[in-house]
Amino acid sequence: MKKAGFISILAICLLLVPSCRRGKDPEEIKAEIVREVNLAPVLYTVKAKAQVIVTEQDEPGSFKRYFGDRVVLVPVSATLKAGVDLSRIETVIIDRSDNSIHITLPPPVIEIESTAIDNSRIVTEVAPFRYDFSEDEIARIALKGRDRIKEALPQMDLVRPAQEEAARMLAGICEKLGYTNVVVDIPDYTVAQYGSFLKLD
């Protein structure tokens, strides 16, 4: 009889657990999830390589052009990684009709992991009366490669795969915390917004 009574109490407690979770407001749920993801907040899931050509030459109308052209093309390669900082979750909505939790994924983060100059493919055109490009000049010119890469971000398949992988992991974290009916909303972004995802040093 005592055993039967214990089982009944246990069953009631198990039924009450989901009810307690459903009783939480969005801010409480968000805080709970963020505490969990803060163990590894930035989730980099996609890597890619990019190559751009940086060009430098005298401005049109420059008096230096009277002594001939001075042009250089510097190939710059970069390794990029993309992910989502899950600790930046802002929107959590609870749908009481089906006890589902809707979480909007934060914006992605893109980081340039490394850059390198392909010295074997540098092309220069320097007139006889002009100075050749020095190593310091080429290194300075190559720094502009970051701007070219930033412009090329929308053409790289980085953002969507990173978002989808982060959504899967976020849903898994929520399930671990006991929330089984979780919908992760993945925002769409315009081309103009891609540059803001780049993490600067």
PDB file of C-alpha atoms in Angstrom:
ATOM      1  CA  MET A   1       0.000   0.000   0.000  1.00  0.00           C
ATOM      2  CA  LYS A   2       2.816   2.361   0.872  1.00  0.00           C
ATOM      3  CA  LYS A   3       4.512   1.491  -2.421  1.00  0.00           C
ATOM      4  CA  ALA A   4       1.321   2.267  -4.356  1.00  0.00           C
ATOM      5  CA  GLY A   5       1.015   5.600  -2.539  1.00  0.00           C
ATOM      6  CA  PHE A   6       4.624   6.511  -3.391  1.00  0.00           C
ATOM      7  CA  ILE A   7       4.045   5.700  -7.069  1.00  0.00           C
ATOM      8  CA  SER A   8       0.934   7.881  -7.117  1.00  0.00           C
ATOM      9  CA  ILE A   9       2.816  10.825  -5.585  1.00  0.00           C
ATOM     10  CA  LEU A  10       5.676  10.348  -8.076  1.00  0.00           C
ATOM     11  CA  ALA A  11       3.232  10.321 -10.984  1.00  0.00           C
ATOM     12  CA  ILE A  12       1.624  13.558  -9.771  1.00  0.00           C
ATOM     13  CA  CYS A  13       5.058  15.213  -9.441  1.00  0.00           C
ATOM     14  CA  LEU A  14       5.984  14.199 -12.986  1.00  0.00           C
ATOM     15  CA  LEU A  15       2.744  15.693 -14.258  1.00  0.00           C
ATOM     16  CA  LEU A  16       3.408  18.898 -12.377  1.00  0.00           C
ATOM     17  CA  VAL A  17       6.905  19.429 -13.862  1.00  0.00           C
ATOM     18  CA  PRO A  18       5.685  20.428 -17.351  1.00  0.00           C
ATOM     19  CA  SER A  19       3.036  22.631 -15.743  1.00  0.00           C
ATOM     20  CA  CYS A  20       5.716  24.461 -13.778  1.00  0.00           C
ATOM     21  CA  ARG A  21       7.731  25.004 -16.935  1.00  0.00           C
ATOM     22  CA  ARG A  22       4.656  26.253 -18.810  1.00  0.00           C
ATOM     23  CA  GLY A  23       4.082  28.708 -15.992  1.00  0.00           C
ATOM     24  CA  LYS A  24       7.378  30.476 -16.607  1.00  0.00           C
ATOM     25  CA  ASP A  25       7.348  33.748 -18.460  1.00  0.00           C
ATOM     26  CA  PRO A  26       9.488  34.371 -21.594  1.00  0.00           C
ATOM     27  CA  GLU A  27      12.154  36.301 -19.680  1.00  0.00           C
ATOM     28  CA  GLU A  28      12.645  33.435 -17.199  1.00  0.00           C
ATOM     29  CA  ILE A  29      12.939  30.916 -20.017  1.00  0.00           C
ATOM     30  CA  LYS A  30      15.346  33.153 -21.938  1.00  0.00           C
ATOM     31  CA  ALA A  31      17.546  33.573 -18.857  1.00  0.00           C
ATOM     32  CA  GLU A  32      17.601  29.822 -18.294  1.00  0.00           C
ATOM     33  CA  ILE A  33      18.574  29.074 -21.894  1.00  0.00           C
ATOM     34  CA  VAL A  34      21.213  31.831 -21.994  1.00  0.00           C
ATOM     35  CA  ARG A  35      22.786  30.503 -18.788  1.00  0.00           C
ATOM     36  CA  GLU A  36      23.174  27.140 -20.503  1.00  0.00           C
ATOM     37  CA  VAL A  37      24.555  28.426 -23.810  1.00  0.00           C
ATOM     38  CA  ASN A  38      26.991  30.777 -22.068  1.00  0.00           C
ATOM     39  CA  LEU A  39      29.185  27.733 -21.538  1.00  0.00           C
ATOM     40  CA  ALA A  40      30.136  28.130 -25.215  1.00  0.00           C
ATOM     41  CA  PRO A  41      28.265  31.198 -26.503  1.00  0.00           C
ATOM     42  CA  VAL A  42      29.767  31.681 -29.961  1.00  0.00           C
ATOM     43  CA  LEU A  43      29.159  28.631 -32.070  1.00  0.00           C
ATOM     44  CA  TYR A  44      31.311  28.657 -35.216  1.00  0.00           C
ATOM     45  CA  THR A  45      30.016  25.914 -37.485  1.00  0.00           C
ATOM     46  CA  VAL A  46      30.986  26.965 -41.023  1.00  0.00           C
ATOM     47  CA  LYS A  47      34.406  27.630 -42.525  1.00  0.00           C
ATOM     48  CA  ALA A  48      35.251  28.937 -45.975  1.00  0.00           C
ATOM     49  CA  LYS A  49      38.130  30.312 -47.999  1.00  0.00           C
ATOM     50  CA  ALA A  50      37.956  33.467 -50.078  1.00  0.00           C
ATOM     51  CA  GLN A  51      40.330  35.176 -52.459  1.00  0.00           C
ATOM     52  CA  VAL A  52      40.166  38.774 -53.648  1.00  0.00           C
ATOM     53  CA  ILE A  53      42.360  40.974 -55.808  1.00  0.00           C
ATOM     54  CA  VAL A  54      43.355  44.362 -54.429  1.00  0.00           C
ATOM     55  CA  THR A  55      44.400  46.941 -57.027  1.00  0.00           C
ATOM     56  CA  GLU A  56      46.423  50.092 -56.392  1.00  0.00           C
ATOM     57  CA  GLN A  57      47.335  52.786 -58.897  1.00  0.00           C
ATOM     58  CA  ASP A  58      47.778  56.542 -59.136  1.00  0.00           C
ATOM     59  CA  GLU A  59      44.630  58.617 -59.045  1.00  0.00           C
ATOM     60  CA  PRO A  60      43.426  59.942 -62.423  1.00  0.00           C
ATOM     61  CA  GLY A  61      44.922  63.380 -63.026  1.00  0.00           C
ATOM     62  CA  SER A  62      47.835  62.786 -60.654  1.00  0.00           C
ATOM     63  CA  PHE A  63      51.008  64.550 -61.820  1.00  0.00           C
ATOM     64  CA  LYS A  64      52.895  61.298 -61.163  1.00  0.00           C
ATOM     65  CA  ARG A  65      51.244  59.776 -64.204  1.00  0.00           C
ATOM     66  CA  TYR A  66      53.326  62.083 -66.408  1.00  0.00           C
ATOM     67  CA  PHE A  67      56.267  59.832 -65.507  1.00  0.00           C
ATOM     68  CA  GLY A  68      54.391  56.643 -66.429  1.00  0.00           C
ATOM     69  CA  ASP A  69      51.978  54.207 -64.819  1.00  0.00           C
ATOM     70  CA  ARG A  70      52.515  52.474 -61.485  1.00  0.00           C
ATOM     71  CA  VAL A  71      49.971  49.693 -60.891  1.00  0.00           C
ATOM     72  CA  VAL A  72      49.917  46.606 -58.678  1.00  0.00           C
ATOM     73  CA  LEU A  73      47.451  43.723 -58.304  1.00  0.00           C
ATOM     74  CA  VAL A  74      47.756  41.889 -54.981  1.00  0.00           C
ATOM     75  CA  PRO A  75      45.908  38.559 -54.508  1.00  0.00           C
ATOM     76  CA  VAL A  76      44.784  38.155 -50.887  1.00  0.00           C
ATOM     77  CA  SER A  77      43.364  34.882 -49.565  1.00  0.00           C
ATOM     78  CA  ALA A  78      41.434  34.594 -46.328  1.00  0.00           C
ATOM     79  CA  THR A  79      39.955  31.902 -44.134  1.00  0.00           C
ATOM     80  CA  LEU A  80      36.589  32.832 -42.675  1.00  0.00           C
ATOM     81  CA  LYS A  81      34.373  31.195 -40.085  1.00  0.00           C
ATOM     82  CA  ALA A  82      30.719  31.876 -39.400  1.00  0.00           C
ATOM     83  CA  GLY A  83      28.512  31.125 -36.454  1.00  0.00           C
ATOM     84  CA  VAL A  84      25.878  32.467 -34.094  1.00  0.00           C
ATOM     85  CA  ASP A  85      26.382  33.997 -30.657  1.00  0.00           C
ATOM     86  CA  LEU A  86      23.570  32.194 -28.853  1.00  0.00           C
ATOM     87  CA  SER A  87      24.044  34.301 -25.732  1.00  0.00           C
ATOM     88  CA  ARG A  88      22.542  37.233 -27.683  1.00  0.00           C
ATOM     89  CA  ILE A  89      19.061  35.689 -27.770  1.00  0.00           C
ATOM     90  CA  GLU A  90      16.538  38.492 -27.379  1.00  0.00           C
ATOM     91  CA  THR A  91      13.112  37.246 -28.479  1.00  0.00           C
ATOM     92  CA  VAL A  92      11.373  34.361 -26.703  1.00  0.00           C
ATOM     93  CA  ILE A  93       7.611  33.955 -27.201  1.00  0.00           C
ATOM     94  CA  ILE A  94       5.400  31.376 -25.496  1.00  0.00           C
ATOM     95  CA  ASP A  95       2.320  30.170 -27.371  1.00  0.00           C
ATOM     96  CA  ARG A  96      -0.056  29.050 -24.615  1.00  0.00           C
ATOM     97  CA  SER A  97      -2.406  27.366 -27.111  1.00  0.00           C
ATOM     98  CA  ASP A  98       0.044  24.519 -27.718  1.00  0.00           C
ATOM     99  CA  ASN A  99       2.670  25.307 -25.029  1.00  0.00           C
ATOM    100  CA  SER A 100       5.324  25.889 -27.686  1.00  0.00           C
ATOM    101  CA  ILE A 101       8.318  28.173 -27.272  1.00  0.00           C
ATOM    102  CA  HIS A 102       9.362  30.328 -30.231  1.00  0.00           C
ATOM    103  CA  ILE A 103      12.938  31.624 -30.135  1.00  0.00           C
ATOM    104  CA  THR A 104      14.338  34.003 -32.740  1.00  0.00           C
ATOM    105  CA  LEU A 105      17.924  33.216 -33.629  1.00  0.00           C
ATOM    106  CA  PRO A 106      20.365  36.114 -33.014  1.00  0.00           C
ATOM    107  CA  PRO A 107      22.312  37.613 -35.955  1.00  0.00           C
ATOM    108  CA  PRO A 108      25.247  35.554 -37.253  1.00  0.00           C
ATOM    109  CA  VAL A 109      28.887  36.384 -36.620  1.00  0.00           C
ATOM    110  CA  ILE A 110      31.557  36.158 -39.336  1.00  0.00           C
ATOM    111  CA  GLU A 111      35.207  36.280 -38.397  1.00  0.00           C
ATOM    112  CA  ILE A 112      38.260  36.503 -40.641  1.00  0.00           C
ATOM    113  CA  GLU A 113      40.470  33.872 -39.087  1.00  0.00           C
ATOM    114  CA  SER A 114      43.570  34.530 -41.169  1.00  0.00           C
ATOM    115  CA  THR A 115      44.748  36.364 -44.281  1.00  0.00           C
ATOM    116  CA  ALA A 116      47.711  35.791 -46.558  1.00  0.00           C
ATOM    117  CA  ILE A 117      49.258  37.465 -49.593  1.00  0.00           C
ATOM    118  CA  ASP A 118      49.908  35.205 -52.583  1.00  0.00           C
ATOM    119  CA  ASN A 119      53.315  36.674 -53.430  1.00  0.00           C
ATOM    120  CA  SER A 120      53.791  34.386 -56.440  1.00  0.00           C
ATOM    121  CA  ARG A 121      50.793  35.945 -58.196  1.00  0.00           C
ATOM    122  CA  ILE A 122      51.418  39.640 -57.541  1.00  0.00           C
ATOM    123  CA  VAL A 123      51.312  41.592 -60.809  1.00  0.00           C
ATOM    124  CA  THR A 124      53.006  44.983 -61.157  1.00  0.00           C
ATOM    125  CA  GLU A 125      53.270  47.475 -63.982  1.00  0.00           C
ATOM    126  CA  VAL A 126      55.862  50.140 -63.212  1.00  0.00           C
ATOM    127  CA  ALA A 127      57.165  52.672 -65.700  1.00  0.00           C
ATOM    128  CA  PRO A 128      60.984  53.020 -66.013  1.00  0.00           C
ATOM    129  CA  PHE A 129      61.009  56.397 -64.238  1.00  0.00           C
ATOM    130  CA  ARG A 130      58.883  55.218 -61.308  1.00  0.00           C
ATOM    131  CA  TYR A 131      59.860  53.401 -58.118  1.00  0.00           C
ATOM    132  CA  ASP A 132      58.852  49.767 -57.797  1.00  0.00           C
ATOM    133  CA  PHE A 133      56.460  48.730 -55.011  1.00  0.00           C
ATOM    134  CA  SER A 134      58.168  47.926 -51.721  1.00  0.00           C
ATOM    135  CA  GLU A 135      57.181  45.050 -49.425  1.00  0.00           C
ATOM    136  CA  ASP A 136      55.761  47.528 -46.925  1.00  0.00           C
ATOM    137  CA  GLU A 137      53.601  49.127 -49.598  1.00  0.00           C
ATOM    138  CA  ILE A 138      52.257  45.765 -50.741  1.00  0.00           C
ATOM    139  CA  ALA A 139      51.492  44.773 -47.137  1.00  0.00           C
ATOM    140  CA  ARG A 140      49.610  48.062 -46.656  1.00  0.00           C
ATOM    141  CA  ILE A 141      47.697  47.582 -49.894  1.00  0.00           C
ATOM    142  CA  ALA A 142      46.804  44.010 -48.911  1.00  0.00           C
ATOM    143  CA  LEU A 143      45.045  45.305 -45.789  1.00  0.00           C
ATOM    144  CA  LYS A 144      42.348  46.648 -48.089  1.00  0.00           C
ATOM    145  CA  GLY A 145      41.527  43.019 -48.849  1.00  0.00           C
ATOM    146  CA  ARG A 146      39.263  42.979 -45.780  1.00  0.00           C
ATOM    147  CA  ASP A 147      37.033  45.586 -47.413  1.00  0.00           C
ATOM    148  CA  ARG A 148      36.852  43.524 -50.607  1.00  0.00           C
ATOM    149  CA  ILE A 149      35.980  40.413 -48.604  1.00  0.00           C
ATOM    150  CA  LYS A 150      33.290  42.338 -46.751  1.00  0.00           C
ATOM    151  CA  GLU A 151      31.754  43.323 -50.083  1.00  0.00           C
ATOM    152  CA  ALA A 152      31.839  39.693 -51.257  1.00  0.00           C
ATOM    153  CA  LEU A 153      30.147  38.203 -48.144  1.00  0.00           C
ATOM    154  CA  PRO A 154      26.647  37.944 -49.687  1.00  0.00           C
ATOM    155  CA  GLN A 155      28.029  35.702 -52.448  1.00  0.00           C
ATOM    156  CA  MET A 156      29.602  33.282 -49.942  1.00  0.00           C
ATOM    157  CA  ASP A 157      27.535  30.404 -48.610  1.00  0.00           C
ATOM    158  CA  LEU A 158      28.254  31.125 -44.961  1.00  0.00           C
ATOM    159  CA  VAL A 159      25.262  32.606 -43.187  1.00  0.00           C
ATOM    160  CA  ARG A 160      22.403  30.176 -43.855  1.00  0.00           C
ATOM    161  CA  PRO A 161      24.327  26.957 -43.023  1.00  0.00           C
ATOM    162  CA  ALA A 162      25.623  28.567 -39.819  1.00  0.00           C
ATOM    163  CA  GLN A 163      22.085  29.609 -38.858  1.00  0.00           C
ATOM    164  CA  GLU A 164      20.638  26.150 -39.524  1.00  0.00           C
ATOM    165  CA  GLU A 165      23.308  24.390 -37.482  1.00  0.00           C
ATOM    166  CA  ALA A 166      22.887  26.873 -34.611  1.00  0.00           C
ATOM    167  CA  ALA A 167      19.115  26.346 -34.693  1.00  0.00           C
ATOM    168  CA  ARG A 168      19.571  22.575 -34.371  1.00  0.00           C
ATOM    169  CA  MET A 169      21.935  22.993 -31.440  1.00  0.00           C
ATOM    170  CA  LEU A 170      19.689  25.548 -29.740  1.00  0.00           C
ATOM    171  CA  ALA A 171      16.725  23.190 -30.027  1.00  0.00           C
ATOM    172  CA  GLY A 172      18.880  20.442 -28.492  1.00  0.00           C
ATOM    173  CA  ILE A 173      19.855  22.698 -25.581  1.00  0.00           C
ATOM    174  CA  CYS A 174      16.174  23.517 -24.954  1.00  0.00           C
ATOM    175  CA  GLU A 175      15.228  19.847 -24.999  1.00  0.00           C
ATOM    176  CA  LYS A 176      17.989  19.144 -22.490  1.00  0.00           C
ATOM    177  CA  LEU A 177      16.377  21.748 -20.218  1.00  0.00           C
ATOM    178  CA  GLY A 178      13.000  20.046 -20.606  1.00  0.00           C
ATOM    179  CA  TYR A 179      11.385  22.161 -23.328  1.00  0.00           C
ATOM    180  CA  THR A 180      10.324  19.730 -26.037  1.00  0.00           C
ATOM    181  CA  ASN A 181       8.015  21.887 -28.167  1.00  0.00           C
ATOM    182  CA  VAL A 182      10.569  24.415 -29.422  1.00  0.00           C
ATOM    183  CA  VAL A 183      10.435  26.395 -32.664  1.00  0.00           C
ATOM    184  CA  VAL A 184      13.605  28.269 -33.659  1.00  0.00           C
ATOM    185  CA  ASP A 185      12.880  31.086 -36.090  1.00  0.00           C
ATOM    186  CA  ILE A 186      15.711  31.854 -38.537  1.00  0.00           C
ATOM    187  CA  PRO A 187      15.639  35.491 -39.741  1.00  0.00           C
ATOM    188  CA  ASP A 188      16.369  36.493 -43.315  1.00  0.00           C
ATOM    189  CA  TYR A 189      18.773  39.361 -43.940  1.00  0.00           C
ATOM    190  CA  THR A 190      19.298  41.793 -46.774  1.00  0.00           C
ATOM    191  CA  VAL A 191      22.558  42.069 -48.687  1.00  0.00           C
ATOM    192  CA  ALA A 192      23.184  45.438 -47.031  1.00  0.00           C
ATOM    193  CA  GLN A 193      23.155  43.820 -43.576  1.00  0.00           C
ATOM    194  CA  TYR A 194      25.873  41.240 -44.285  1.00  0.00           C
ATOM    195  CA  GLY A 195      28.732  43.649 -43.603  1.00  0.00           C
ATOM    196  CA  SER A 196      27.500  44.179 -40.032  1.00  0.00           C
ATOM    197  CA  PHE A 197      28.046  40.467 -39.290  1.00  0.00           C
ATOM    198  CA  LEU A 198      31.811  40.763 -39.751  1.00  0.00           C
ATOM    199  CA  LYS A 199      33.591  40.716 -36.421  1.00  0.00           C
ATOM    200  CA  LEU A 200      36.373  43.288 -36.418  1.00  0.00           C
ATOM    201  CA  ASP A 201      39.587  42.934 -34.399  1.00  0.00           C
TER     202      ASP A 201
END
